[in-house]
CSV table of N, CA and C in Angstrom, one decimal:
chain,number,residue,atom,x,y,z
A,30,MET,N,15.7,-42.0,-68.3
A,30,MET,CA,16.1,-41.1,-69.4
A,30,MET,C,17.1,-40.1,-68.8
A,31,PRO,N,18.2,-39.8,-69.5
A,31,PRO,CA,19.2,-38.9,-69.0
A,31,PRO,C,18.6,-37.4,-68.8
A,32,PRO,N,19.3,-36.7,-67.8
A,32,PRO,CA,18.8,-35.3,-67.6
A,32,PRO,C,19.0,-34.4,-68.8
A,33,MET,N,18.0,-33.6,-69.0
A,33,MET,CA,18.1,-32.6,-70.1
A,33,MET,C,18.2,-31.2,-69.5
A,34,GLU,N,19.1,-30.4,-69.9
A,34,GLU,CA,19.1,-29.0,-69.5
A,34,GLU,C,19.2,-28.2,-70.8
A,35,GLN,N,18.2,-27.3,-71.0
A,35,GLN,CA,18.1,-26.5,-72.2
A,35,GLN,C,18.1,-27.5,-73.4
A,36,ASN,N,19.1,-27.3,-74.3
A,36,ASN,CA,19.1,-28.2,-75.4
A,36,ASN,C,20.5,-29.0,-75.4
A,37,LEU,N,20.8,-29.6,-74.2
A,37,LEU,CA,22.0,-30.4,-74.1
A,37,LEU,C,21.6,-31.6,-73.3
A,38,ASP,N,22.2,-32.8,-73.8
A,38,ASP,CA,22.0,-34.1,-73.2
A,38,ASP,C,23.4,-34.6,-72.9
A,39,VAL,N,23.6,-35.1,-71.7
A,39,VAL,CA,24.9,-35.7,-71.3
A,39,VAL,C,24.6,-37.1,-70.7
A,40,GLU,N,25.3,-38.1,-71.3
A,40,GLU,CA,25.3,-39.4,-70.7
A,40,GLU,C,26.7,-39.9,-70.4
A,41,VAL,N,26.8,-40.6,-69.3
A,41,VAL,CA,28.1,-41.1,-68.9
A,41,VAL,C,28.1,-42.6,-68.9
A,42,GLY,N,29.1,-43.2,-69.5
A,42,GLY,CA,29.3,-44.6,-69.5
A,42,GLY,C,30.6,-44.9,-68.9
A,43,ILE,N,30.7,-45.9,-68.0
A,43,ILE,CA,31.9,-46.2,-67.3
A,43,ILE,C,32.6,-47.3,-68.1
A,44,HIS,N,33.7,-47.0,-68.6
A,44,HIS,CA,34.5,-48.0,-69.4
A,44,HIS,C,35.3,-49.0,-68.6
A,45,ASP,N,36.0,-48.4,-67.6
A,45,ASP,CA,36.7,-49.2,-66.6
A,45,ASP,C,36.8,-48.4,-65.3
A,46,PRO,N,37.4,-48.9,-64.2
A,46,PRO,CA,37.4,-48.1,-63.0
A,46,PRO,C,38.0,-46.7,-63.1
A,47,SER,N,38.9,-46.5,-64.0
A,47,SER,CA,39.6,-45.2,-64.1
A,47,SER,C,39.2,-44.4,-65.4
A,48,THR,N,38.3,-44.9,-66.2
A,48,THR,CA,37.9,-44.3,-67.5
A,48,THR,C,36.4,-44.2,-67.7
A,49,ALA,N,36.0,-43.0,-68.1
A,49,ALA,CA,34.5,-42.8,-68.4
A,49,ALA,C,34.4,-42.2,-69.8
A,50,VAL,N,33.3,-42.6,-70.5
A,50,VAL,CA,33.0,-42.0,-71.7
A,50,VAL,C,31.8,-41.1,-71.5
A,51,VAL,N,32.0,-39.8,-71.8
A,51,VAL,CA,30.9,-38.8,-71.6
A,51,VAL,C,30.4,-38.4,-73.0
A,52,THR,N,29.2,-38.7,-73.2
A,52,THR,CA,28.6,-38.5,-74.5
A,52,THR,C,27.7,-37.2,-74.4
A,53,VAL,N,28.0,-36.2,-75.3
A,53,VAL,CA,27.3,-34.9,-75.3
A,53,VAL,C,26.5,-34.8,-76.5
A,54,ARG,N,25.3,-34.3,-76.4
A,54,ARG,CA,24.4,-34.1,-77.6
A,54,ARG,C,23.7,-32.7,-77.4
A,55,GLY,N,23.8,-32.0,-78.5
A,55,GLY,CA,23.1,-30.7,-78.5
A,55,GLY,C,24.0,-29.5,-78.6
A,56,GLU,N,23.7,-28.4,-78.0
A,56,GLU,CA,24.4,-27.2,-78.1
A,56,GLU,C,25.1,-26.9,-76.8
A,57,LEU,N,26.4,-26.8,-76.9
A,57,LEU,CA,27.3,-26.5,-75.7
A,57,LEU,C,27.6,-25.0,-75.6
A,58,ASP,N,26.9,-24.3,-74.8
A,58,ASP,CA,27.0,-22.8,-74.8
A,58,ASP,C,26.9,-22.3,-73.3
A,59,VAL,N,26.8,-21.0,-73.2
A,59,VAL,CA,26.7,-20.4,-71.9
A,59,VAL,C,25.6,-20.9,-71.0
A,60,ASP,N,24.5,-21.3,-71.7
A,60,ASP,CA,23.3,-21.8,-70.9
A,60,ASP,C,23.5,-23.3,-70.5
A,61,THR,N,24.3,-24.1,-71.2
A,61,THR,CA,24.4,-25.5,-70.9
A,61,THR,C,25.8,-26.0,-70.4
A,62,ALA,N,26.8,-25.2,-70.5
A,62,ALA,CA,28.1,-25.6,-70.1
A,62,ALA,C,28.2,-26.1,-68.7
A,63,THR,N,27.5,-25.5,-67.8
A,63,THR,CA,27.5,-25.9,-66.4
A,63,THR,C,27.1,-27.4,-66.2
A,64,LEU,N,26.2,-27.8,-67.0
A,64,LEU,CA,25.7,-29.2,-66.9
A,64,LEU,C,26.9,-30.2,-67.3
A,65,LEU,N,27.6,-29.9,-68.4
A,65,LEU,CA,28.8,-30.7,-68.7
A,65,LEU,C,29.8,-30.6,-67.7
A,66,HIS,N,30.1,-29.4,-67.1
A,66,HIS,CA,31.1,-29.3,-66.1
A,66,HIS,C,30.8,-30.2,-64.9
A,67,HIS,N,29.5,-30.2,-64.5
A,67,HIS,CA,29.1,-31.0,-63.3
A,67,HIS,C,29.3,-32.5,-63.6
A,68,HIS,N,29.0,-33.0,-64.8
A,68,HIS,CA,29.2,-34.4,-65.2
A,68,HIS,C,30.7,-34.7,-65.1
A,69,LEU,N,31.6,-33.9,-65.7
A,69,LEU,CA,33.0,-34.1,-65.8
A,69,LEU,C,33.6,-34.1,-64.4
A,70,ALA,N,33.2,-33.1,-63.5
A,70,ALA,CA,33.7,-33.0,-62.2
A,70,ALA,C,33.3,-34.2,-61.4
A,71,ASN,N,32.1,-34.7,-61.6
A,71,ASN,CA,31.6,-35.9,-60.8
A,71,ASN,C,32.4,-37.1,-61.2
A,72,GLN,N,32.9,-37.3,-62.4
A,72,GLN,CA,33.7,-38.4,-62.7
A,72,GLN,C,35.0,-38.3,-62.0
A,73,ALA,N,35.6,-37.1,-61.9
A,73,ALA,CA,36.8,-36.9,-61.2
A,73,ALA,C,36.7,-37.3,-59.7
A,74,LEU,N,35.5,-36.9,-59.2
A,74,LEU,CA,35.3,-37.2,-57.8
A,74,LEU,C,35.2,-38.7,-57.5
A,75,HIS,N,34.8,-39.5,-58.5
A,75,HIS,CA,34.7,-40.9,-58.4
A,75,HIS,C,36.0,-41.6,-58.9
A,76,GLY,N,37.1,-40.9,-59.0
A,76,GLY,CA,38.4,-41.5,-59.3
A,76,GLY,C,38.7,-41.8,-60.8
A,77,ARG,N,37.8,-41.3,-61.6
A,77,ARG,CA,38.1,-41.6,-63.1
A,77,ARG,C,39.0,-40.5,-63.6
A,78,ARG,N,40.2,-40.9,-63.8
A,78,ARG,CA,41.3,-39.9,-64.3
A,78,ARG,C,41.3,-39.8,-65.8
A,79,HIS,N,40.8,-40.7,-66.5
A,79,HIS,CA,40.8,-40.7,-68.0
A,79,HIS,C,39.4,-40.5,-68.5
A,80,LEU,N,39.1,-39.4,-69.2
A,80,LEU,CA,37.8,-39.1,-69.7
A,80,LEU,C,37.9,-39.0,-71.2
A,81,VAL,N,36.9,-39.6,-71.8
A,81,VAL,CA,36.7,-39.5,-73.3
A,81,VAL,C,35.4,-38.7,-73.4
A,82,VAL,N,35.4,-37.6,-74.1
A,82,VAL,CA,34.2,-36.8,-74.4
A,82,VAL,C,33.8,-37.0,-75.8
A,83,ASP,N,32.7,-37.6,-76.0
A,83,ASP,CA,32.2,-37.9,-77.4
A,83,ASP,C,31.4,-36.7,-77.8
A,84,LEU,N,31.9,-36.0,-78.8
A,84,LEU,CA,31.2,-34.8,-79.3
A,84,LEU,C,30.6,-34.9,-80.7
A,85,SER,N,30.3,-36.2,-81.0
A,85,SER,CA,29.8,-36.5,-82.4
A,85,SER,C,28.4,-35.9,-82.6
A,86,ALA,N,27.7,-35.5,-81.6
A,86,ALA,CA,26.3,-34.9,-81.7
A,86,ALA,C,26.2,-33.5,-81.2
A,87,VAL,N,27.4,-32.8,-81.1
A,87,VAL,CA,27.4,-31.4,-80.7
A,87,VAL,C,27.4,-30.5,-81.9
A,88,GLY,N,26.3,-29.8,-82.2
A,88,GLY,CA,26.3,-29.0,-83.4
A,88,GLY,C,26.9,-27.6,-83.2
A,89,PHE,N,26.9,-27.2,-82.0
A,89,PHE,CA,27.4,-25.8,-81.7
A,89,PHE,C,28.1,-25.8,-80.4
A,90,MET,N,29.3,-25.1,-80.3
A,90,MET,CA,30.0,-24.9,-79.1
A,90,MET,C,30.5,-23.5,-79.1
A,91,ASP,N,30.3,-22.8,-77.9
A,91,ASP,CA,30.9,-21.4,-77.8
A,91,ASP,C,32.1,-21.5,-76.8
A,92,SER,N,32.6,-20.3,-76.4
A,92,SER,CA,33.7,-20.2,-75.5
A,92,SER,C,33.4,-20.8,-74.1
A,93,SER,N,32.2,-20.8,-73.7
A,93,SER,CA,31.8,-21.4,-72.4
A,93,SER,C,32.1,-22.9,-72.5
A,94,GLY,N,31.7,-23.6,-73.5
A,94,GLY,CA,31.9,-25.0,-73.7
A,94,GLY,C,33.4,-25.3,-73.8
A,95,LEU,N,34.1,-24.5,-74.5
A,95,LEU,CA,35.5,-24.6,-74.7
A,95,LEU,C,36.2,-24.5,-73.3
A,96,ASN,N,35.8,-23.6,-72.5
A,96,ASN,CA,36.3,-23.4,-71.2
A,96,ASN,C,36.2,-24.6,-70.3
A,97,VAL,N,35.0,-25.2,-70.4
A,97,VAL,CA,34.7,-26.4,-69.6
A,97,VAL,C,35.7,-27.5,-70.0
A,98,LEU,N,35.9,-27.7,-71.3
A,98,LEU,CA,36.9,-28.7,-71.7
A,98,LEU,C,38.3,-28.4,-71.3
A,99,ILE,N,38.7,-27.2,-71.4
A,99,ILE,CA,40.1,-26.8,-71.0
A,99,ILE,C,40.2,-27.0,-69.5
A,100,ARG,N,39.3,-26.6,-68.7
A,100,ARG,CA,39.4,-26.9,-67.2
A,100,ARG,C,39.4,-28.4,-66.9
A,101,ALA,N,38.6,-29.1,-67.6
A,101,ALA,CA,38.6,-30.6,-67.4
A,101,ALA,C,39.9,-31.2,-67.8
A,102,THR,N,40.5,-30.7,-68.8
A,102,THR,CA,41.8,-31.2,-69.3
A,102,THR,C,42.8,-31.0,-68.2
A,103,ARG,N,42.9,-29.8,-67.7
A,103,ARG,CA,43.8,-29.4,-66.6
A,103,ARG,C,43.5,-30.3,-65.3
A,104,GLY,N,42.3,-30.5,-65.0
A,104,GLY,CA,41.9,-31.3,-63.8
A,104,GLY,C,42.4,-32.7,-63.9
A,105,THR,N,42.1,-33.3,-65.1
A,105,THR,CA,42.5,-34.7,-65.3
A,105,THR,C,44.1,-34.9,-65.3
A,106,ARG,N,44.7,-33.9,-65.9
A,106,ARG,CA,46.2,-34.0,-65.9
A,106,ARG,C,46.8,-33.8,-64.5
A,107,ALA,N,46.1,-33.0,-63.7
A,107,ALA,CA,46.6,-32.8,-62.3
A,107,ALA,C,46.6,-34.1,-61.5
A,108,THR,N,45.7,-35.0,-61.9
A,108,THR,CA,45.6,-36.3,-61.2
A,108,THR,C,46.4,-37.4,-61.9
A,109,GLY,N,47.2,-37.1,-62.9
A,109,GLY,CA,47.9,-38.1,-63.7
A,109,GLY,C,47.1,-38.7,-64.8
A,110,GLY,N,46.0,-38.1,-65.1
A,110,GLY,CA,45.1,-38.7,-66.2
A,110,GLY,C,45.2,-37.8,-67.4
A,111,ASP,N,44.1,-37.9,-68.2
A,111,ASP,CA,44.0,-37.0,-69.4
A,111,ASP,C,42.6,-37.0,-69.9
A,112,LEU,N,42.3,-36.0,-70.7
A,112,LEU,CA,41.0,-35.9,-71.4
A,112,LEU,C,41.2,-36.1,-72.9
A,113,HIS,N,40.3,-36.9,-73.5
A,113,HIS,CA,40.4,-37.1,-74.9
A,113,HIS,C,39.1,-36.7,-75.5
A,114,LEU,N,39.2,-35.9,-76.6
A,114,LEU,CA,38.0,-35.5,-77.3
A,114,LEU,C,37.8,-36.4,-78.5
A,115,ALA,N,36.6,-36.9,-78.7
A,115,ALA,CA,36.3,-37.8,-79.8
A,115,ALA,C,35.2,-37.3,-80.7
A,116,ALA,N,35.5,-37.5,-82.0
A,116,ALA,CA,34.5,-37.3,-83.1
A,116,ALA,C,33.8,-35.9,-83.1
A,117,PRO,N,34.6,-34.9,-82.9
A,117,PRO,CA,33.9,-33.5,-83.0
A,117,PRO,C,33.3,-33.3,-84.4
A,118,THR,N,32.2,-32.7,-84.4
A,118,THR,CA,31.5,-32.3,-85.6
A,118,THR,C,32.4,-31.2,-86.3
A,119,PRO,N,32.2,-31.0,-87.6
A,119,PRO,CA,33.1,-30.0,-88.3
A,119,PRO,C,33.1,-28.6,-87.7
A,120,PRO,N,32.0,-28.1,-87.2
A,120,PRO,CA,32.1,-26.7,-86.6
A,120,PRO,C,32.8,-26.8,-85.3
A,121,VAL,N,32.7,-27.8,-84.5
A,121,VAL,CA,33.4,-27.9,-83.3
A,121,VAL,C,34.9,-28.2,-83.5
A,122,ALA,N,35.2,-29.0,-84.5
A,122,ALA,CA,36.6,-29.3,-84.8
A,122,ALA,C,37.3,-28.0,-85.3
A,123,LYS,N,36.6,-27.2,-86.1
A,123,LYS,CA,37.1,-25.9,-86.5
A,123,LYS,C,37.4,-25.0,-85.3
A,124,LEU,N,36.5,-24.9,-84.4
A,124,LEU,CA,36.7,-24.2,-83.1
A,124,LEU,C,38.0,-24.6,-82.4
A,125,PHE,N,38.2,-25.9,-82.3
A,125,PHE,CA,39.4,-26.5,-81.7
A,125,PHE,C,40.6,-26.0,-82.4
A,126,ASP,N,40.6,-26.1,-83.8
A,126,ASP,CA,41.7,-25.6,-84.6
A,126,ASP,C,42.0,-24.1,-84.4
A,127,LEU,N,41.0,-23.3,-84.5
A,127,LEU,CA,41.1,-21.9,-84.4
A,127,LEU,C,41.7,-21.4,-83.0
A,128,THR,N,41.3,-22.1,-82.0
A,128,THR,CA,41.7,-21.7,-80.6
A,128,THR,C,43.0,-22.4,-80.2
A,129,GLY,N,43.4,-23.4,-80.9
A,129,GLY,CA,44.6,-24.1,-80.5
A,129,GLY,C,44.4,-25.3,-79.6
A,130,LEU,N,43.1,-25.5,-79.2
A,130,LEU,CA,42.8,-26.6,-78.3
A,130,LEU,C,43.3,-28.0,-78.9
A,131,SER,N,43.2,-28.1,-80.2
A,131,SER,CA,43.6,-29.4,-80.9
A,131,SER,C,45.1,-29.6,-80.8
A,132,LEU,N,45.8,-28.6,-80.4
A,132,LEU,CA,47.3,-28.7,-80.2
A,132,LEU,C,47.6,-29.2,-78.8
A,133,THR,N,46.7,-28.9,-77.9
A,133,THR,CA,47.1,-29.2,-76.5
A,133,THR,C,46.2,-30.3,-75.9
A,134,THR,N,45.2,-30.7,-76.5
A,134,THR,CA,44.3,-31.8,-76.1
A,134,THR,C,44.1,-32.8,-77.2
A,135,ALA,N,44.2,-34.1,-76.9
A,135,ALA,CA,44.0,-35.1,-77.9
A,135,ALA,C,42.6,-35.1,-78.5
A,136,VAL,N,42.6,-35.0,-79.8
A,136,VAL,CA,41.3,-35.1,-80.6
A,136,VAL,C,41.4,-36.3,-81.5
A,137,HIS,N,40.4,-37.2,-81.3
A,137,HIS,CA,40.4,-38.5,-82.0
A,137,HIS,C,39.2,-38.6,-83.0
A,138,PRO,N,39.3,-39.4,-84.0
A,138,PRO,CA,38.1,-39.4,-85.0
A,138,PRO,C,36.9,-40.2,-84.4
A,139,ASP,N,37.1,-41.0,-83.4
A,139,ASP,CA,36.0,-41.7,-82.8
A,139,ASP,C,36.3,-42.1,-81.4
A,140,VAL,N,35.3,-42.6,-80.7
A,140,VAL,CA,35.4,-43.0,-79.3
A,140,VAL,C,36.4,-44.2,-79.1
A,141,GLU,N,36.3,-45.2,-80.0
A,141,GLU,CA,37.2,-46.3,-79.9
A,141,GLU,C,38.6,-46.0,-80.0
A,142,THR,N,39.0,-45.1,-80.9
A,142,THR,CA,40.4,-44.6,-81.0
A,142,THR,C,40.8,-43.9,-79.7
A,143,ALA,N,39.9,-43.1,-79.2
A,143,ALA,CA,40.2,-42.3,-78.0
A,143,ALA,C,40.4,-43.3,-76.8
A,144,LEU,N,39.6,-44.3,-76.7
A,144,LEU,CA,39.7,-45.3,-75.6
A,144,LEU,C,41.0,-46.1,-75.8
A,145,THR,N,41.4,-46.4,-77.0
A,145,THR,CA,42.7,-47.0,-77.2
A,145,THR,C,43.8,-46.1,-76.7
A,146,ALA,N,43.7,-44.9,-77.0
A,146,ALA,CA,44.8,-43.9,-76.6
A,146,ALA,C,44.8,-43.8,-75.0
A,147,THR,N,43.7,-44.0,-74.3
A,147,THR,CA,43.8,-43.9,-72.9
A,147,THR,C,44.5,-45.2,-72.4
A,148,LYS,N,44.4,-46.3,-73.0
A,148,LYS,CA,45.2,-47.5,-72.7
A,148,LYS,C,46.6,-47.3,-72.9
A,149,GLY,N,47.0,-46.6,-74.0
A,149,GLY,CA,48.4,-46.3,-74.3
A,149,GLY,C,49.0,-45.3,-73.4
A,150,ALA,N,48.2,-44.6,-72.6
A,150,ALA,CA,48.7,-43.6,-71.7
A,150,ALA,C,49.0,-44.3,-70.3
A,151,GLY,N,48.8,-45.6,-70.2
A,151,GLY,CA,49.2,-46.3,-69.0
A,151,GLY,C,48.1,-46.3,-68.0
A,152,THR,N,46.8,-46.5,-68.4
A,152,THR,CA,45.7,-46.6,-67.5
A,152,THR,C,45.9,-47.8,-66.6
A,153,PRO,N,45.9,-47.7,-65.3
A,153,PRO,CA,46.1,-48.8,-64.4
A,153,PRO,C,44.9,-49.8,-64.5
A,154,SER,N,45.1,-51.0,-64.3
A,154,SER,CA,44.1,-52.0,-64.2
A,154,SER,C,43.3,-52.0,-63.0
């Protein structure tokens, strides 16, 4: 069973050697953001430059969660990769729109669309 911290569950699936899908469930806030940060940083340490973050089961996100995503976006771009956000729930999508994150980070309607976009970005085989 995946680790639980507070009311956040994070699962990582490896799509290919340079791409991981990080599925997040629960509330992403000051109490749980560190858990997501550790998972995303771990993928970077393992050479995965393209990250898809599935937010379809995140009911709440505050500025702490937003900060983790911004830092992860910067980190992946620094290595020639990118971070793609997939299927945000309406409250999370609204947060992305209000803060402008949706203008600087790719937001996709679902994981499959996000994975297709990582291939379009020139993911090496």
